[in-house]
Amino acid sequence: MAMNCELCTVDGGELILKTDKLRVVLIDDANYPGFCRVIWNTHVKEMTDLAIADRSTMMQAVCKVEQAIRDVMQPHKINLASLGNMVPHLHWHVIPRYLDDAHFPNPIWAATDRVSAEMEAKRALLPVLREVLKRGFAA
């Protein structure tokens, strides 16, 4: 655990699943229903800080989360990002993108272009996504 590292001390979202190596959290973001993060539990900054087997574990988890989001939320596209500029603790953003989201086709960190009435309908799918994510890691 690193001093002053937010992801070493808090879950970083609604905890959906936690293993000995990583956790999956659902982010409460009204503009991107289904936005999740996959966070490595121990404090490392980069993928190359992990042993090769752990890198595979991390990417398999990212892919499981992506697939669950695709199956339940039916986004137009999934964006994957591992930035860590603000919080240098290894984590992946798994972001569903919708044709009518506030930024499409620009990055989600760009200025907002519009507000979509469809987002509430997408948010209604979040209970199903929670269950599909949990089942996906139980196998």
PDB file of C-alpha atoms in Angstrom:
ATOM      1  CA  MET A   1       0.000   0.000   0.000  1.00  0.00           C
ATOM      2  CA  ALA A   2       1.326   3.423  -0.919  1.00  0.00           C
ATOM      3  CA  MET A   3       0.829   6.502   1.209  1.00  0.00           C
ATOM      4  CA  ASN A   4      -1.606   8.985  -0.302  1.00  0.00           C
ATOM      5  CA  CYS A   5      -2.823   6.576  -2.984  1.00  0.00           C
ATOM      6  CA  GLU A   6      -6.587   6.794  -3.311  1.00  0.00           C
ATOM      7  CA  LEU A   7      -6.930   3.308  -4.824  1.00  0.00           C
ATOM      8  CA  CYS A   8      -4.885   1.736  -2.028  1.00  0.00           C
ATOM      9  CA  THR A   9      -7.332   3.004   0.580  1.00  0.00           C
ATOM     10  CA  VAL A  10     -10.788   2.974  -1.072  1.00  0.00           C
ATOM     11  CA  ASP A  11     -12.552   0.669  -3.519  1.00  0.00           C
ATOM     12  CA  GLY A  12     -12.796   3.364  -6.191  1.00  0.00           C
ATOM     13  CA  GLY A  13     -16.465   2.753  -6.987  1.00  0.00           C
ATOM     14  CA  GLU A  14     -19.257   0.340  -6.109  1.00  0.00           C
ATOM     15  CA  LEU A  15     -17.471  -2.911  -5.349  1.00  0.00           C
ATOM     16  CA  ILE A  16     -18.889  -5.662  -7.554  1.00  0.00           C
ATOM     17  CA  LEU A  17     -16.169  -8.274  -7.143  1.00  0.00           C
ATOM     18  CA  LYS A  18     -12.921  -8.612  -5.232  1.00  0.00           C
ATOM     19  CA  THR A  19     -10.350 -11.383  -5.622  1.00  0.00           C
ATOM     20  CA  ASP A  20      -6.950 -11.703  -3.995  1.00  0.00           C
ATOM     21  CA  LYS A  21      -5.407  -9.906  -7.025  1.00  0.00           C
ATOM     22  CA  LEU A  22      -7.944  -7.377  -8.297  1.00  0.00           C
ATOM     23  CA  ARG A  23     -11.332  -5.805  -7.911  1.00  0.00           C
ATOM     24  CA  VAL A  24     -14.091  -4.716 -10.286  1.00  0.00           C
ATOM     25  CA  VAL A  25     -16.018  -1.583  -9.467  1.00  0.00           C
ATOM     26  CA  LEU A  26     -19.018   0.045 -11.099  1.00  0.00           C
ATOM     27  CA  ILE A  27     -18.690   3.801 -11.483  1.00  0.00           C
ATOM     28  CA  ASP A  28     -21.694   6.007 -10.750  1.00  0.00           C
ATOM     29  CA  ASP A  29     -21.594   8.125 -13.904  1.00  0.00           C
ATOM     30  CA  ALA A  30     -24.959   9.246 -15.265  1.00  0.00           C
ATOM     31  CA  ASN A  31     -23.446   9.902 -18.697  1.00  0.00           C
ATOM     32  CA  TYR A  32     -21.904   6.425 -19.045  1.00  0.00           C
ATOM     33  CA  PRO A  33     -24.112   3.765 -17.443  1.00  0.00           C
ATOM     34  CA  GLY A  34     -22.073   0.589 -17.122  1.00  0.00           C
ATOM     35  CA  PHE A  35     -18.693   2.334 -16.752  1.00  0.00           C
ATOM     36  CA  CYS A  36     -16.444  -0.001 -14.745  1.00  0.00           C
ATOM     37  CA  ARG A  37     -12.873  -0.069 -13.519  1.00  0.00           C
ATOM     38  CA  VAL A  38     -10.678  -3.091 -13.001  1.00  0.00           C
ATOM     39  CA  ILE A  39      -8.203  -2.212 -10.252  1.00  0.00           C
ATOM     40  CA  TRP A  40      -5.124  -4.175  -9.218  1.00  0.00           C
ATOM     41  CA  ASN A  41      -5.203  -4.554  -5.427  1.00  0.00           C
ATOM     42  CA  THR A  42      -1.522  -4.036  -4.655  1.00  0.00           C
ATOM     43  CA  HIS A  43       0.120  -0.746  -5.479  1.00  0.00           C
ATOM     44  CA  VAL A  44       1.887  -0.915  -8.819  1.00  0.00           C
ATOM     45  CA  LYS A  45       2.005   1.807 -11.432  1.00  0.00           C
ATOM     46  CA  GLU A  46       2.355  -0.027 -14.724  1.00  0.00           C
ATOM     47  CA  MET A  47       1.393  -3.322 -16.374  1.00  0.00           C
ATOM     48  CA  THR A  48       5.097  -4.125 -16.708  1.00  0.00           C
ATOM     49  CA  ASP A  49       5.421  -3.986 -12.907  1.00  0.00           C
ATOM     50  CA  LEU A  50       3.394  -7.208 -12.835  1.00  0.00           C
ATOM     51  CA  ALA A  51       4.653 -10.719 -13.404  1.00  0.00           C
ATOM     52  CA  ILE A  52       3.607 -12.056 -16.811  1.00  0.00           C
ATOM     53  CA  ALA A  53       0.980 -14.356 -15.269  1.00  0.00           C
ATOM     54  CA  ASP A  54      -0.501 -11.397 -13.360  1.00  0.00           C
ATOM     55  CA  ARG A  55      -0.618  -9.321 -16.551  1.00  0.00           C
ATOM     56  CA  SER A  56      -2.661 -12.098 -18.104  1.00  0.00           C
ATOM     57  CA  THR A  57      -4.957 -12.219 -15.057  1.00  0.00           C
ATOM     58  CA  MET A  58      -5.525  -8.460 -15.323  1.00  0.00           C
ATOM     59  CA  MET A  59      -6.280  -8.485 -19.041  1.00  0.00           C
ATOM     60  CA  GLN A  60      -8.577 -11.511 -18.720  1.00  0.00           C
ATOM     61  CA  ALA A  61     -10.529  -9.577 -16.095  1.00  0.00           C
ATOM     62  CA  VAL A  62     -10.714  -6.499 -18.344  1.00  0.00           C
ATOM     63  CA  CYS A  63     -12.045  -8.704 -21.163  1.00  0.00           C
ATOM     64  CA  LYS A  64     -14.666 -10.333 -18.895  1.00  0.00           C
ATOM     65  CA  VAL A  65     -15.883  -6.908 -17.804  1.00  0.00           C
ATOM     66  CA  GLU A  66     -15.950  -5.688 -21.404  1.00  0.00           C
ATOM     67  CA  GLN A  67     -17.981  -8.703 -22.503  1.00  0.00           C
ATOM     68  CA  ALA A  68     -20.490  -8.300 -19.655  1.00  0.00           C
ATOM     69  CA  ILE A  69     -20.968  -4.623 -20.511  1.00  0.00           C
ATOM     70  CA  ARG A  70     -21.434  -5.479 -24.196  1.00  0.00           C
ATOM     71  CA  ASP A  71     -23.937  -8.229 -23.413  1.00  0.00           C
ATOM     72  CA  VAL A  72     -26.057  -6.202 -21.000  1.00  0.00           C
ATOM     73  CA  MET A  73     -25.672  -2.553 -21.953  1.00  0.00           C
ATOM     74  CA  GLN A  74     -25.412  -2.998 -25.755  1.00  0.00           C
ATOM     75  CA  PRO A  75     -23.096  -0.008 -26.307  1.00  0.00           C
ATOM     76  CA  HIS A  76     -22.016   1.155 -29.748  1.00  0.00           C
ATOM     77  CA  LYS A  77     -18.350   0.800 -28.701  1.00  0.00           C
ATOM     78  CA  ILE A  78     -16.197   0.065 -25.655  1.00  0.00           C
ATOM     79  CA  ASN A  79     -13.276   2.318 -24.759  1.00  0.00           C
ATOM     80  CA  LEU A  80     -10.441   0.826 -22.722  1.00  0.00           C
ATOM     81  CA  ALA A  81      -7.995   3.124 -20.974  1.00  0.00           C
ATOM     82  CA  SER A  82      -5.223   2.711 -18.469  1.00  0.00           C
ATOM     83  CA  LEU A  83      -4.054   6.236 -17.805  1.00  0.00           C
ATOM     84  CA  GLY A  84      -3.057   6.617 -14.179  1.00  0.00           C
ATOM     85  CA  ASN A  85      -1.892  10.190 -14.563  1.00  0.00           C
ATOM     86  CA  MET A  86      -3.953  11.428 -11.610  1.00  0.00           C
ATOM     87  CA  VAL A  87      -3.848   8.187  -9.585  1.00  0.00           C
ATOM     88  CA  PRO A  88      -0.673   6.223 -10.390  1.00  0.00           C
ATOM     89  CA  HIS A  89      -2.118   2.878  -9.308  1.00  0.00           C
ATOM     90  CA  LEU A  90      -2.735   0.260 -11.998  1.00  0.00           C
ATOM     91  CA  HIS A  91      -6.370   0.289 -13.104  1.00  0.00           C
ATOM     92  CA  TRP A  92      -8.261  -0.032 -16.364  1.00  0.00           C
ATOM     93  CA  HIS A  93     -11.300   2.003 -17.336  1.00  0.00           C
ATOM     94  CA  VAL A  94     -13.892  -0.035 -19.260  1.00  0.00           C
ATOM     95  CA  ILE A  95     -16.205   2.574 -20.716  1.00  0.00           C
ATOM     96  CA  PRO A  96     -19.356   1.853 -22.727  1.00  0.00           C
ATOM     97  CA  ARG A  97     -19.875   4.395 -25.484  1.00  0.00           C
ATOM     98  CA  TYR A  98     -23.282   5.152 -26.906  1.00  0.00           C
ATOM     99  CA  LEU A  99     -24.093   6.991 -30.120  1.00  0.00           C
ATOM    100  CA  ASP A 100     -26.149   9.430 -28.064  1.00  0.00           C
ATOM    101  CA  ASP A 101     -23.766   9.868 -25.120  1.00  0.00           C
ATOM    102  CA  ALA A 102     -22.690  13.350 -24.106  1.00  0.00           C
ATOM    103  CA  HIS A 103     -19.354  13.206 -25.909  1.00  0.00           C
ATOM    104  CA  PHE A 104     -19.664  10.726 -28.778  1.00  0.00           C
ATOM    105  CA  PRO A 105     -17.540  10.357 -30.870  1.00  0.00           C
ATOM    106  CA  ASN A 106     -15.040  12.387 -28.841  1.00  0.00           C
ATOM    107  CA  PRO A 107     -13.224  11.090 -25.747  1.00  0.00           C
ATOM    108  CA  ILE A 108     -15.300  11.101 -22.574  1.00  0.00           C
ATOM    109  CA  TRP A 109     -12.963  13.651 -21.040  1.00  0.00           C
ATOM    110  CA  ALA A 110     -13.761  16.193 -23.803  1.00  0.00           C
ATOM    111  CA  ALA A 111     -16.295  19.000 -23.425  1.00  0.00           C
ATOM    112  CA  THR A 112     -19.921  17.812 -23.268  1.00  0.00           C
ATOM    113  CA  ASP A 113     -21.817  18.144 -26.558  1.00  0.00           C
ATOM    114  CA  ARG A 114     -25.346  17.066 -25.587  1.00  0.00           C
ATOM    115  CA  VAL A 115     -27.595  15.421 -23.026  1.00  0.00           C
ATOM    116  CA  SER A 116     -29.358  12.182 -23.911  1.00  0.00           C
ATOM    117  CA  ALA A 117     -32.780  11.114 -22.706  1.00  0.00           C
ATOM    118  CA  GLU A 118     -31.745   7.498 -23.397  1.00  0.00           C
ATOM    119  CA  MET A 119     -29.279   7.365 -20.488  1.00  0.00           C
ATOM    120  CA  GLU A 120     -31.999   6.705 -17.878  1.00  0.00           C
ATOM    121  CA  ALA A 121     -33.124   3.643 -19.824  1.00  0.00           C
ATOM    122  CA  LYS A 122     -29.533   2.452 -19.949  1.00  0.00           C
ATOM    123  CA  ARG A 123     -29.113   3.093 -16.203  1.00  0.00           C
ATOM    124  CA  ALA A 124     -32.102   0.808 -15.594  1.00  0.00           C
ATOM    125  CA  LEU A 125     -29.934  -2.056 -16.897  1.00  0.00           C
ATOM    126  CA  LEU A 126     -27.322  -1.640 -14.143  1.00  0.00           C
ATOM    127  CA  PRO A 127     -28.822  -4.276 -11.775  1.00  0.00           C
ATOM    128  CA  VAL A 128     -28.570  -6.844 -14.574  1.00  0.00           C
ATOM    129  CA  LEU A 129     -24.964  -5.793 -15.302  1.00  0.00           C
ATOM    130  CA  ARG A 130     -24.044  -6.239 -11.638  1.00  0.00           C
ATOM    131  CA  GLU A 131     -25.319  -9.812 -11.677  1.00  0.00           C
ATOM    132  CA  VAL A 132     -23.717 -10.698 -15.023  1.00  0.00           C
ATOM    133  CA  LEU A 133     -20.353  -9.379 -13.791  1.00  0.00           C
ATOM    134  CA  LYS A 134     -20.564 -11.429 -10.606  1.00  0.00           C
ATOM    135  CA  ARG A 135     -21.518 -14.586 -12.526  1.00  0.00           C
ATOM    136  CA  GLY A 136     -18.750 -14.025 -15.057  1.00  0.00           C
ATOM    137  CA  PHE A 137     -16.076 -14.224 -12.398  1.00  0.00           C
ATOM    138  CA  ALA A 138     -17.667 -17.155 -10.569  1.00  0.00           C
ATOM    139  CA  ALA A 139     -16.809 -19.502 -13.449  1.00  0.00           C
TER     140      ALA A 139
END
